[in-house]
XYZ file of C-alpha atoms in Angstrom:
362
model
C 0.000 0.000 0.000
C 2.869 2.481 -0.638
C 1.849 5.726 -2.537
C 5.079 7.062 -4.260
C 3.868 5.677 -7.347
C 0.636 8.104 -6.357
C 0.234 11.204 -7.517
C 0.615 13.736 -4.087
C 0.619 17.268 -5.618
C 3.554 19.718 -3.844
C 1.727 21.177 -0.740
C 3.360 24.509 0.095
C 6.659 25.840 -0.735
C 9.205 24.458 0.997
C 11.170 26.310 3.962
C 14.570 25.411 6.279
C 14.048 23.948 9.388
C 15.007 26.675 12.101
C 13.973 25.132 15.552
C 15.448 22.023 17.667
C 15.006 18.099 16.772
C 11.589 16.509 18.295
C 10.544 12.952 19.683
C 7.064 12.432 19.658
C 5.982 9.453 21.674
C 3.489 8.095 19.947
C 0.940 6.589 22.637
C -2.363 4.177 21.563
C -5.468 5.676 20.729
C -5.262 8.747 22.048
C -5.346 10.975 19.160
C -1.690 10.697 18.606
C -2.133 10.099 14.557
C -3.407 13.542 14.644
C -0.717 15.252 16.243
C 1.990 12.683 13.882
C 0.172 13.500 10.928
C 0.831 17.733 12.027
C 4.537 16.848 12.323
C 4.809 14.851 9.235
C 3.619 17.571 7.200
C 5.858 19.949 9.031
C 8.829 18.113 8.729
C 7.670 17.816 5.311
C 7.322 20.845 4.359
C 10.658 21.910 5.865
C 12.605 19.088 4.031
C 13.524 17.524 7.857
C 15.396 14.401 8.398
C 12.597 11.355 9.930
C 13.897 8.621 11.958
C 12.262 6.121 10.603
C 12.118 2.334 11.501
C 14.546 -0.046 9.410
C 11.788 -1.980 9.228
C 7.997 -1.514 8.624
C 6.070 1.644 10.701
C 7.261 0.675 13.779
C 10.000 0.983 16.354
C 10.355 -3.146 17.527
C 7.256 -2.343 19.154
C 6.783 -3.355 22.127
C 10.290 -3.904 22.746
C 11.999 -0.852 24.457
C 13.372 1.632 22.165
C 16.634 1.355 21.017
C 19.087 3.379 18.342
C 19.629 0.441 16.643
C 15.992 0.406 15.739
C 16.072 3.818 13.114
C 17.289 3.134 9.823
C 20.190 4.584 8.643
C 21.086 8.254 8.604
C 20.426 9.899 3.896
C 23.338 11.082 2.836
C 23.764 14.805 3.065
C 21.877 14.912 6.429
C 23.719 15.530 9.545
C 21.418 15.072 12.048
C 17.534 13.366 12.569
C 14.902 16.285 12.772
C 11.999 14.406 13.923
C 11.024 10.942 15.130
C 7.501 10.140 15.828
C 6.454 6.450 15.009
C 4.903 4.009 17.551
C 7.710 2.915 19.956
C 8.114 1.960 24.046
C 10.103 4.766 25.604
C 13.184 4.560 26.812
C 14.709 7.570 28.025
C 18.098 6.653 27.943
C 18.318 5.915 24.398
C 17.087 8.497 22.050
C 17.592 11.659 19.941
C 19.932 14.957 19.923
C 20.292 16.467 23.354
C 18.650 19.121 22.422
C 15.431 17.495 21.064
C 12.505 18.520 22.072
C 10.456 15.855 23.823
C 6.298 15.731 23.454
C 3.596 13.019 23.496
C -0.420 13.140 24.219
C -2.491 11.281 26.693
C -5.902 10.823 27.004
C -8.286 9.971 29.342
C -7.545 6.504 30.872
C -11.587 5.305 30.853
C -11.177 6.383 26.932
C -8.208 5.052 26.183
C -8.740 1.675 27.396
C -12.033 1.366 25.399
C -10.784 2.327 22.347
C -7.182 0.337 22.829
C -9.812 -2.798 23.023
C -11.582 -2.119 20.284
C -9.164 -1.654 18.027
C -6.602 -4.423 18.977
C -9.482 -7.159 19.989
C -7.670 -9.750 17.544
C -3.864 -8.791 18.270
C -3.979 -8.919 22.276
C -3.830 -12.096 23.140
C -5.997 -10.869 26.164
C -8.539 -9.379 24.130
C -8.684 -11.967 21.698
C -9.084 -14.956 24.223
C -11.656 -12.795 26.228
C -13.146 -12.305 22.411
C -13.815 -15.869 22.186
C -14.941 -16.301 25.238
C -17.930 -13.251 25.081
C -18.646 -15.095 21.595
C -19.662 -18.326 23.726
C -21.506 -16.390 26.109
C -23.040 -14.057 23.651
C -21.789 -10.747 25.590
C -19.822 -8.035 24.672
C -15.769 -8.831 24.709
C -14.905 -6.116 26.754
C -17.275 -6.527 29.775
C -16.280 -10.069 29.793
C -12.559 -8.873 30.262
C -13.453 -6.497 32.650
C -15.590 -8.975 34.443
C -12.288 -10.797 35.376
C -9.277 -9.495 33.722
C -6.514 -11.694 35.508
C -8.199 -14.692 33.695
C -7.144 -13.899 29.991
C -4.204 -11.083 31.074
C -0.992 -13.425 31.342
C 2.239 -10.494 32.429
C 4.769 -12.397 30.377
C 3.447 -12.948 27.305
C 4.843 -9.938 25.503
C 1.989 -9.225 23.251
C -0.067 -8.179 26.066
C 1.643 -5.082 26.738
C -1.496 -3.069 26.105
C -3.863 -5.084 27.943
C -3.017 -2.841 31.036
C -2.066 0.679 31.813
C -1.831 0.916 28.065
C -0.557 4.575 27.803
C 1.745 3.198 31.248
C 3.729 0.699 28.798
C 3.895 3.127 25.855
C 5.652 5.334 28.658
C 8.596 2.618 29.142
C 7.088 1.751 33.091
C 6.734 -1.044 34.455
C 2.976 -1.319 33.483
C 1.813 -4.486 35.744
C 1.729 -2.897 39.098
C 2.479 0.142 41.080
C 5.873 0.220 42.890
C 8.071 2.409 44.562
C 9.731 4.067 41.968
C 6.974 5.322 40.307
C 7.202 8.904 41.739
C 10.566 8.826 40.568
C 9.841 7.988 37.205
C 7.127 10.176 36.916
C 9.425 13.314 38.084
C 11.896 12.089 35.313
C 9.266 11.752 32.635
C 8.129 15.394 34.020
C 11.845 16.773 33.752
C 12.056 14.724 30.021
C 9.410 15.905 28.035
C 8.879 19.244 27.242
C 4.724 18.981 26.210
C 2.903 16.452 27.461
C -0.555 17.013 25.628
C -4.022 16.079 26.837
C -6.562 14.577 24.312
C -9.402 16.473 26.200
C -8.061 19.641 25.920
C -6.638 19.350 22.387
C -6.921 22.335 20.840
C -5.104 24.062 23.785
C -2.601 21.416 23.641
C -1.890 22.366 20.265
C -1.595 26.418 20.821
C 1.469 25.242 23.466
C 2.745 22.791 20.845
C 2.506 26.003 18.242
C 4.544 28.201 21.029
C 6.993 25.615 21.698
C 7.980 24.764 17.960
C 7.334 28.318 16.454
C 4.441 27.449 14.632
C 1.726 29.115 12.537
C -2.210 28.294 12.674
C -1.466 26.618 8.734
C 0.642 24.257 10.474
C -1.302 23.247 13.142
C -4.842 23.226 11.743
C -6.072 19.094 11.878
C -8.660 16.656 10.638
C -8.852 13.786 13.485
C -7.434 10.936 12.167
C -7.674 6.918 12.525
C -11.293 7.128 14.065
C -13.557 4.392 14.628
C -17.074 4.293 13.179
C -19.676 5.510 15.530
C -20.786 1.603 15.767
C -17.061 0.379 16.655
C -17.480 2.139 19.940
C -18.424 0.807 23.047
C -20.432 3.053 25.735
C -19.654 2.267 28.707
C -21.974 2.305 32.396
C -20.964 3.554 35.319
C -20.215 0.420 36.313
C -18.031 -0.730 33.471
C -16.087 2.526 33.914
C -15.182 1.942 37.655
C -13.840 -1.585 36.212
C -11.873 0.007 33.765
C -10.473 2.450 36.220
C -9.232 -0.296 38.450
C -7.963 -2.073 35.871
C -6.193 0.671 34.392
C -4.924 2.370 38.273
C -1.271 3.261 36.991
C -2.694 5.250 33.765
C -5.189 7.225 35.736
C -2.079 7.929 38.102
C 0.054 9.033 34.971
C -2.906 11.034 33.165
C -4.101 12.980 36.572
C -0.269 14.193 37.230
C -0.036 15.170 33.608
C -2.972 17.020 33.728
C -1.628 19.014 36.412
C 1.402 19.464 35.100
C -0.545 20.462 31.684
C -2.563 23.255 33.766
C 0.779 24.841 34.993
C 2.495 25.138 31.491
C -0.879 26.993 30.047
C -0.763 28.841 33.128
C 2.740 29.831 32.484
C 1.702 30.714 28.691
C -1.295 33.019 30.002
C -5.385 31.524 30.512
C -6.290 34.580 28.760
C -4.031 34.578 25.743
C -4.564 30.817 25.260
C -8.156 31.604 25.366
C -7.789 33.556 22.248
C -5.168 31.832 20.774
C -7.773 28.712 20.961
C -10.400 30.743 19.286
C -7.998 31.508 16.501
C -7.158 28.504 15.674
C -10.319 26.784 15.531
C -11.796 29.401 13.598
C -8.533 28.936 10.799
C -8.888 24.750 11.350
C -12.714 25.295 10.783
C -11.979 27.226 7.592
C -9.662 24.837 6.607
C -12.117 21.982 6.522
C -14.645 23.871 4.927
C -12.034 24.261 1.763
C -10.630 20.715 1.985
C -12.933 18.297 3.086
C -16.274 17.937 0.942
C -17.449 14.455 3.577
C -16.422 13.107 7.009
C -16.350 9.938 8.530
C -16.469 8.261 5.073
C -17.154 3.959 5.592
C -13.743 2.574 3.845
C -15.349 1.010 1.181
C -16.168 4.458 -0.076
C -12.532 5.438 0.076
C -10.048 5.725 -2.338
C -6.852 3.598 -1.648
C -4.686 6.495 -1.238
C -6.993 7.772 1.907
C -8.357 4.466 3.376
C -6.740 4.041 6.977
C -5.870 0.785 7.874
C -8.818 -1.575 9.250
C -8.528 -4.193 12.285
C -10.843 -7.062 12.089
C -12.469 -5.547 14.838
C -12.881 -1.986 14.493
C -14.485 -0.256 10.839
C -12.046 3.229 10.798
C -13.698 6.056 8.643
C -12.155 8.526 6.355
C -12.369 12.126 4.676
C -13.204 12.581 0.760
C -11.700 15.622 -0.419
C -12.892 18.479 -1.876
C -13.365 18.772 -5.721
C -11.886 21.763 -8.068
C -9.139 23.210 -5.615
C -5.572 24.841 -7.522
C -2.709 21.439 -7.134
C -1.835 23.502 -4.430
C -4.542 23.586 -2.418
C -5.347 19.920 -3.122
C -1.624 18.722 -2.026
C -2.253 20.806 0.942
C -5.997 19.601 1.933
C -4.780 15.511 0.827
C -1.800 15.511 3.221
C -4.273 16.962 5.957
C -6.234 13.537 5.594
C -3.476 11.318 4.525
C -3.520 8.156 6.684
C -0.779 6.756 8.596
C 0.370 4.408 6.620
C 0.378 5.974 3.326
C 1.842 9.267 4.593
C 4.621 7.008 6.131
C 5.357 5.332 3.118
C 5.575 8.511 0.966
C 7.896 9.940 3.564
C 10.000 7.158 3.443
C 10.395 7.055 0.011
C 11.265 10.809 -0.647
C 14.014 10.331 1.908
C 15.263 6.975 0.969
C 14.239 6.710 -2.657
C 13.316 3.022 -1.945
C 10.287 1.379 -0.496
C 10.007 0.478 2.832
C 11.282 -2.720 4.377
C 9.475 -5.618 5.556
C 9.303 -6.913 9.203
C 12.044 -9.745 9.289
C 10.419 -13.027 9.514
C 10.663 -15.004 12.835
């Protein structure tokens, strides 16, 4: 599914890259192919150096990140610009020392429901808790939640999402709380620079503009990789407080980041993100007015070029772009909607001139 052979009319003219490298941790289902997709046309547009994975979209997930994991350095460049594909944190091993560290998290009750969703078949959890709700004619997930320990087994490595999901992304331990957790979280504090909040998004992405010198073009956004209203689960009160006490280390993590987010808009000024908000969803708003002429679009309606990748479980809709707009304006309102996958590949190949490898076979 690679789309250099595509047609992708030039967006905007290109310009140099002025400000510092950036990691973007890219957490699970928490609106994190939004913010990748804002940095991919950025780095884009300023002709910036990815880290990319040597092989396929992702870092060895879920092994911890390590160097060895990014494909080689194009000739001519001197440094990576910007990483931001899926990978397990590990602080110790990453980028420039002056890159500029970000990621997003969302709330835990959220998370978890879509995390399920989307993975049921590649969890081992999920999938054997799957089976189970198909014998009992219930739904998957409140079968899991019923009694979690049953289909969760800690050392099978697959499972690394089947708890504290956004906890594991993080590069913690994500099985249980222990003592060095307020450690780790003051280190994680100290390490990243932004730590966005899905529920306050647009804010997020006025400190994100601030902190990377950024205009309204660059941060205006479609939401990408969303399910279909019918691939999500709404969940009861009850079903919630399960989830919650399933999930006790994320709700730890998101509450101190939250907290942590409220003092860095603080810092910036209530008032003057207030406005800066406004502003920007007035310029995103006009945006999608120009570029986007249908939303949440089943994939069998889609075009190859903008059909995000489907789980078995989980139907993920996408945008149909607008008719008559200049090349231009089409390259610019196409990359907007571009999927993961695709955008990835067409990244790849403008820096490598070669497609994308495989994942090695076992």
């Amino acid at each position: 599914n690679c789309t250099h052979n595509t047609f992708i009319p030039t967006a905007r003219a290109e310009r140099q890259r002025a400000h510092p490298p950036v990691v973007f941790l890219k957490t699970h289902r928490t609106g994190s192919s939004t913010v990748q997709n804002i940095l991919f046309r950025l780095g884009e547009r300023e002709s910036a150096t990815f880290a990319f994975p040597s092989h396929t979209y992702q870092f060895n997930y879920p092994d911890r990140f390590r160097a060895a994991f990014v494909d080689e350095l194009p000739e001519g460049s001197s440094q990576f610009d910007l990483l931001c594909s899926h990978m397990r944190l590990d602080l110790r091993e990453v980028m420039p020392q002056n890159a500029v560290f970000i990621t997003v998290l969302r709330d835990p009750i959220k998370t978890f429901e879509s995390v399920f969703g989307y993975y049921t078949s590649t969890v081992p959890a999920f999938l054997t808790a799957h089976r189970a709700a198909a014998i009992e004619g219930k739904s998957a997930l409140s079968v899991f939640l019923d009694s979690p320990e049953i289909f969760w087994d800690p050392k099978e490595p697959g499972n690394g999402l089947a708890k504290n999901p956004m906890s594991f992304d993080m590069g913690f331990n994500n099985q249980k709380w222990n003592g060095s957790w307020p450690e780790d979280l003051a280190q994680l504090e100290e390490a990243f620079h932004l730590v966005m909040i899905a529920e306050h998004f647009d804010e997020s992405l006025v400190l994100l503009g601030a902190l990377l010198g950024l205009e309204h073009e660059d941060l205006a956004y479609l939401r990408l990789n969303v399910r279909a209203s019918n691939s999500v689960t709404d969940l009861d009160e009850n079903m919630q407080a399960k989830v919650r006490s399933w999930n006790v280390l994320d709700t730890l993590l998101y509450d101190f980041f939250v907290q942590v987010f409220w003092e860095k808009a603080s810092q910036f000024g209530m008032e003057r993100l207030k406005v800066e908000v406004e502003q920007l969803r007035a310029f995103t708003e006009d945006v999608r007015r120009k570029c986007v002429s249908r939303a949440e679009v089943p994939p069998g309606e889609l075009e190859d070029l903008l059909r995000p990748w489907q789980t078995e479980t989980a139907t993920i809709v996408g945008y149909e772009v607008q008719g008559n707009l200049s090349l231009q304006d089409q390259g610019f309102c196409i990359r907007m909607m571009l999927p993961e996958l695709q955008y990835h590949s067409h990244l790849y190949f403008k820096q490598y001139g070669r497609d994308m490898r495989a994942a090695p076979a076992d």
